[in-house]
Amino acid sequence: SGFDCGVRHGNILYFSHPVFLHYRAYGAVAYREFIVRALREFLQDGVSLQTNLPSTARVSLTEQNGRHILHLLYAPTISRGGVMQLSGGNTSGGRSVEVIEDLPVLSNTEVTLRLPGIKKAVLAPGGGDVDLRSNGDTITLRIPEFSCHQMIELRA
């Protein structure tokens, strides 16, 4: 548009609007894209995790007894409930609730992370090996298929 909506000055990002609040309130994809691009520009080569999971998925990495555990979670929610209008002008119902009705299977999930020294990746608790490619301090994992939750143990 020719108008700045954000500025980077050293280690500080300034946004001309409360973009996080607006994204939470209105869910506009344009806000999300703007935030992601601004953060990637800010971090440049410092991005330590990338994945092809859907945007509603969650990824967490923990360290436990000298090993790392990667958790992948995908359980999309749908809004149910809310206020209902009944005949006669009476209002009934309640607050809307996010529920999980389906657990789709995700295929060929890739996760790239900057984690030095990792030589092996194993599905937990099943124990099957995970395809792992290493490039310096960065590893890329490919999980053929999972539904809802998958743990991967990363070993040195």
PDB file of C-alpha atoms in Angstrom:
ATOM      1  CA  SER A   1       0.000   0.000   0.000  1.00  0.00           C
ATOM      2  CA  GLY A   2       2.973   2.318   0.404  1.00  0.00           C
ATOM      3  CA  PHE A   3       2.242   2.818   4.102  1.00  0.00           C
ATOM      4  CA  ASP A   4       4.333   1.208   6.815  1.00  0.00           C
ATOM      5  CA  CYS A   5       2.451  -1.054   9.212  1.00  0.00           C
ATOM      6  CA  GLY A   6       5.552  -2.155  11.061  1.00  0.00           C
ATOM      7  CA  VAL A   7       9.140  -1.056  11.536  1.00  0.00           C
ATOM      8  CA  ARG A   8      12.221  -2.832  12.800  1.00  0.00           C
ATOM      9  CA  HIS A   9      14.763  -0.810  14.736  1.00  0.00           C
ATOM     10  CA  GLY A  10      17.678  -2.946  15.927  1.00  0.00           C
ATOM     11  CA  ASN A  11      16.271  -5.690  18.154  1.00  0.00           C
ATOM     12  CA  ILE A  12      12.814  -4.112  18.406  1.00  0.00           C
ATOM     13  CA  LEU A  13       9.760  -4.548  16.163  1.00  0.00           C
ATOM     14  CA  TYR A  14       7.177  -1.758  16.217  1.00  0.00           C
ATOM     15  CA  PHE A  15       3.699  -2.444  14.837  1.00  0.00           C
ATOM     16  CA  SER A  16       1.330   0.395  13.963  1.00  0.00           C
ATOM     17  CA  HIS A  17      -1.655  -1.642  15.183  1.00  0.00           C
ATOM     18  CA  PRO A  18      -2.197  -4.166  18.004  1.00  0.00           C
ATOM     19  CA  VAL A  19      -1.812  -7.010  15.477  1.00  0.00           C
ATOM     20  CA  PHE A  20      -1.780  -9.851  18.012  1.00  0.00           C
ATOM     21  CA  LEU A  21      -4.979  -8.602  19.643  1.00  0.00           C
ATOM     22  CA  HIS A  22      -6.620  -8.070  16.252  1.00  0.00           C
ATOM     23  CA  TYR A  23      -5.666 -11.532  15.033  1.00  0.00           C
ATOM     24  CA  ARG A  24      -7.053 -13.107  18.208  1.00  0.00           C
ATOM     25  CA  ALA A  25     -10.269 -11.075  18.008  1.00  0.00           C
ATOM     26  CA  TYR A  26     -10.972 -11.239  14.270  1.00  0.00           C
ATOM     27  CA  GLY A  27      -8.916 -14.181  13.009  1.00  0.00           C
ATOM     28  CA  ALA A  28      -7.971 -12.376   9.800  1.00  0.00           C
ATOM     29  CA  VAL A  29      -5.405 -14.434   7.913  1.00  0.00           C
ATOM     30  CA  ALA A  30      -3.757 -11.217   6.673  1.00  0.00           C
ATOM     31  CA  TYR A  31      -2.747 -10.402  10.272  1.00  0.00           C
ATOM     32  CA  ARG A  32      -1.273 -13.856  10.719  1.00  0.00           C
ATOM     33  CA  GLU A  33       0.716 -13.594   7.497  1.00  0.00           C
ATOM     34  CA  PHE A  34       1.982 -10.146   8.462  1.00  0.00           C
ATOM     35  CA  ILE A  35       3.058 -11.326  11.927  1.00  0.00           C
ATOM     36  CA  VAL A  36       4.812 -14.439  10.550  1.00  0.00           C
ATOM     37  CA  ARG A  37       6.696 -12.429   7.898  1.00  0.00           C
ATOM     38  CA  ALA A  38       7.738  -9.789  10.423  1.00  0.00           C
ATOM     39  CA  LEU A  39       8.999 -12.413  12.888  1.00  0.00           C
ATOM     40  CA  ARG A  40      10.889 -14.324  10.174  1.00  0.00           C
ATOM     41  CA  GLU A  41      12.555 -11.097   9.024  1.00  0.00           C
ATOM     42  CA  PHE A  42      13.405 -10.286  12.627  1.00  0.00           C
ATOM     43  CA  LEU A  43      14.834 -13.747  13.401  1.00  0.00           C
ATOM     44  CA  GLN A  44      16.465 -14.230   9.956  1.00  0.00           C
ATOM     45  CA  ASP A  45      18.703 -17.287  10.415  1.00  0.00           C
ATOM     46  CA  GLY A  46      17.609 -17.703  14.033  1.00  0.00           C
ATOM     47  CA  VAL A  47      14.464 -19.703  13.197  1.00  0.00           C
ATOM     48  CA  SER A  48      15.073 -22.953  15.033  1.00  0.00           C
ATOM     49  CA  LEU A  49      11.998 -24.981  14.007  1.00  0.00           C
ATOM     50  CA  GLN A  50      10.028 -25.321  10.782  1.00  0.00           C
ATOM     51  CA  THR A  51       7.311 -27.800   9.878  1.00  0.00           C
ATOM     52  CA  ASN A  52       4.665 -28.536   7.266  1.00  0.00           C
ATOM     53  CA  LEU A  53       1.997 -29.200   9.919  1.00  0.00           C
ATOM     54  CA  PRO A  54      -1.328 -27.335   9.629  1.00  0.00           C
ATOM     55  CA  SER A  55      -1.447 -23.986  11.429  1.00  0.00           C
ATOM     56  CA  THR A  56      -3.663 -25.384  14.210  1.00  0.00           C
ATOM     57  CA  ALA A  57      -1.112 -28.088  15.112  1.00  0.00           C
ATOM     58  CA  ARG A  58       1.180 -27.756  18.106  1.00  0.00           C
ATOM     59  CA  VAL A  59       4.849 -28.705  18.442  1.00  0.00           C
ATOM     60  CA  SER A  60       6.850 -28.793  21.654  1.00  0.00           C
ATOM     61  CA  LEU A  61      10.369 -29.933  22.459  1.00  0.00           C
ATOM     62  CA  THR A  62      11.415 -30.966  25.950  1.00  0.00           C
ATOM     63  CA  GLU A  63      14.649 -32.223  27.439  1.00  0.00           C
ATOM     64  CA  GLN A  64      14.424 -35.183  29.778  1.00  0.00           C
ATOM     65  CA  ASN A  65      17.262 -37.219  31.321  1.00  0.00           C
ATOM     66  CA  GLY A  66      19.800 -36.155  28.684  1.00  0.00           C
ATOM     67  CA  ARG A  67      17.503 -36.763  25.712  1.00  0.00           C
ATOM     68  CA  HIS A  68      15.060 -34.610  23.782  1.00  0.00           C
ATOM     69  CA  ILE A  69      11.402 -35.463  23.247  1.00  0.00           C
ATOM     70  CA  LEU A  70       9.545 -33.864  20.345  1.00  0.00           C
ATOM     71  CA  HIS A  71       5.745 -33.778  20.680  1.00  0.00           C
ATOM     72  CA  LEU A  72       3.483 -33.297  17.656  1.00  0.00           C
ATOM     73  CA  LEU A  73      -0.197 -32.629  18.335  1.00  0.00           C
ATOM     74  CA  TYR A  74      -3.013 -32.153  15.829  1.00  0.00           C
ATOM     75  CA  ALA A  75      -6.602 -32.259  17.036  1.00  0.00           C
ATOM     76  CA  PRO A  76      -8.617 -29.620  15.182  1.00  0.00           C
ATOM     77  CA  THR A  77     -11.474 -28.114  17.161  1.00  0.00           C
ATOM     78  CA  ILE A  78     -14.885 -26.919  16.049  1.00  0.00           C
ATOM     79  CA  SER A  79     -17.124 -24.432  17.833  1.00  0.00           C
ATOM     80  CA  ARG A  80     -20.365 -25.891  19.215  1.00  0.00           C
ATOM     81  CA  GLY A  81     -23.118 -24.456  21.378  1.00  0.00           C
ATOM     82  CA  GLY A  82     -23.971 -20.831  22.016  1.00  0.00           C
ATOM     83  CA  VAL A  83     -27.117 -18.793  22.472  1.00  0.00           C
ATOM     84  CA  MET A  84     -30.255 -20.145  20.776  1.00  0.00           C
ATOM     85  CA  GLN A  85     -33.473 -18.317  20.002  1.00  0.00           C
ATOM     86  CA  LEU A  86     -36.582 -20.279  20.957  1.00  0.00           C
ATOM     87  CA  SER A  87     -40.173 -19.489  20.020  1.00  0.00           C
ATOM     88  CA  GLY A  88     -41.875 -16.938  22.220  1.00  0.00           C
ATOM     89  CA  GLY A  89     -38.766 -14.781  22.528  1.00  0.00           C
ATOM     90  CA  ASN A  90     -37.100 -16.908  25.216  1.00  0.00           C
ATOM     91  CA  THR A  91     -33.359 -17.290  24.940  1.00  0.00           C
ATOM     92  CA  SER A  92     -31.687 -20.501  25.935  1.00  0.00           C
ATOM     93  CA  GLY A  93     -28.294 -22.082  25.502  1.00  0.00           C
ATOM     94  CA  GLY A  94     -24.943 -21.118  26.810  1.00  0.00           C
ATOM     95  CA  ARG A  95     -21.433 -20.237  25.895  1.00  0.00           C
ATOM     96  CA  SER A  96     -19.818 -21.668  22.823  1.00  0.00           C
ATOM     97  CA  VAL A  97     -17.442 -24.594  23.420  1.00  0.00           C
ATOM     98  CA  GLU A  98     -14.529 -25.818  21.309  1.00  0.00           C
ATOM     99  CA  VAL A  99     -14.796 -29.595  20.859  1.00  0.00           C
ATOM    100  CA  ILE A 100     -12.776 -32.234  19.042  1.00  0.00           C
ATOM    101  CA  GLU A 101     -14.995 -34.394  16.861  1.00  0.00           C
ATOM    102  CA  ASP A 102     -12.541 -35.901  14.381  1.00  0.00           C
ATOM    103  CA  LEU A 103      -8.892 -36.914  14.550  1.00  0.00           C
ATOM    104  CA  PRO A 104      -7.604 -36.877  10.969  1.00  0.00           C
ATOM    105  CA  VAL A 105      -4.466 -38.776   9.994  1.00  0.00           C
ATOM    106  CA  LEU A 106      -1.558 -36.597   8.902  1.00  0.00           C
ATOM    107  CA  SER A 107       0.893 -38.020   6.372  1.00  0.00           C
ATOM    108  CA  ASN A 108       4.496 -37.160   5.501  1.00  0.00           C
ATOM    109  CA  THR A 109       4.982 -34.631   8.276  1.00  0.00           C
ATOM    110  CA  GLU A 110       8.375 -32.941   8.169  1.00  0.00           C
ATOM    111  CA  VAL A 111      10.029 -31.130  11.057  1.00  0.00           C
ATOM    112  CA  THR A 112      13.326 -29.287  10.689  1.00  0.00           C
ATOM    113  CA  LEU A 113      15.048 -28.106  13.833  1.00  0.00           C
ATOM    114  CA  ARG A 114      18.349 -26.687  14.877  1.00  0.00           C
ATOM    115  CA  LEU A 115      19.527 -29.168  17.469  1.00  0.00           C
ATOM    116  CA  PRO A 116      23.222 -30.153  17.373  1.00  0.00           C
ATOM    117  CA  GLY A 117      24.449 -33.666  18.110  1.00  0.00           C
ATOM    118  CA  ILE A 118      21.290 -35.642  17.265  1.00  0.00           C
ATOM    119  CA  LYS A 119      22.077 -38.916  15.486  1.00  0.00           C
ATOM    120  CA  LYS A 120      18.894 -40.956  15.884  1.00  0.00           C
ATOM    121  CA  ALA A 121      15.127 -40.401  16.090  1.00  0.00           C
ATOM    122  CA  VAL A 122      12.758 -43.054  17.468  1.00  0.00           C
ATOM    123  CA  LEU A 123       8.955 -43.091  17.730  1.00  0.00           C
ATOM    124  CA  ALA A 124       7.760 -43.295  21.304  1.00  0.00           C
ATOM    125  CA  PRO A 125       6.362 -45.435  22.722  1.00  0.00           C
ATOM    126  CA  GLY A 126       6.373 -47.721  19.631  1.00  0.00           C
ATOM    127  CA  GLY A 127      10.128 -47.691  19.068  1.00  0.00           C
ATOM    128  CA  GLY A 128      10.143 -47.487  15.267  1.00  0.00           C
ATOM    129  CA  ASP A 129      12.938 -45.501  13.625  1.00  0.00           C
ATOM    130  CA  VAL A 130      12.170 -42.123  12.059  1.00  0.00           C
ATOM    131  CA  ASP A 131      13.793 -40.947   8.833  1.00  0.00           C
ATOM    132  CA  LEU A 132      16.413 -38.403   9.938  1.00  0.00           C
ATOM    133  CA  ARG A 133      18.617 -36.232   7.724  1.00  0.00           C
ATOM    134  CA  SER A 134      21.358 -34.132   9.257  1.00  0.00           C
ATOM    135  CA  ASN A 135      22.980 -30.975   7.881  1.00  0.00           C
ATOM    136  CA  GLY A 136      25.409 -29.526  10.416  1.00  0.00           C
ATOM    137  CA  ASP A 137      23.452 -28.408  13.487  1.00  0.00           C
ATOM    138  CA  THR A 138      20.119 -28.853  11.685  1.00  0.00           C
ATOM    139  CA  ILE A 139      18.122 -32.081  11.447  1.00  0.00           C
ATOM    140  CA  THR A 140      15.068 -32.875   9.356  1.00  0.00           C
ATOM    141  CA  LEU A 141      12.649 -35.606  10.441  1.00  0.00           C
ATOM    142  CA  ARG A 142       9.932 -37.195   8.320  1.00  0.00           C
ATOM    143  CA  ILE A 143       7.091 -38.925  10.139  1.00  0.00           C
ATOM    144  CA  PRO A 144       5.160 -41.094   7.651  1.00  0.00           C
ATOM    145  CA  GLU A 145       1.813 -40.968   9.457  1.00  0.00           C
ATOM    146  CA  PHE A 146       0.207 -40.088  12.793  1.00  0.00           C
ATOM    147  CA  SER A 147      -3.123 -39.118  14.296  1.00  0.00           C
ATOM    148  CA  CYS A 148      -3.659 -36.733  17.236  1.00  0.00           C
ATOM    149  CA  HIS A 149      -0.314 -37.070  19.053  1.00  0.00           C
ATOM    150  CA  GLN A 150       3.121 -38.434  18.284  1.00  0.00           C
ATOM    151  CA  MET A 151       6.233 -38.414  20.448  1.00  0.00           C
ATOM    152  CA  ILE A 152       9.691 -38.729  18.962  1.00  0.00           C
ATOM    153  CA  GLU A 153      12.741 -39.403  21.087  1.00  0.00           C
ATOM    154  CA  LEU A 154      15.847 -37.643  19.759  1.00  0.00           C
ATOM    155  CA  ARG A 155      19.129 -39.288  20.745  1.00  0.00           C
ATOM    156  CA  ALA A 156      22.750 -38.219  20.445  1.00  0.00           C
TER     157      ALA A 156
END
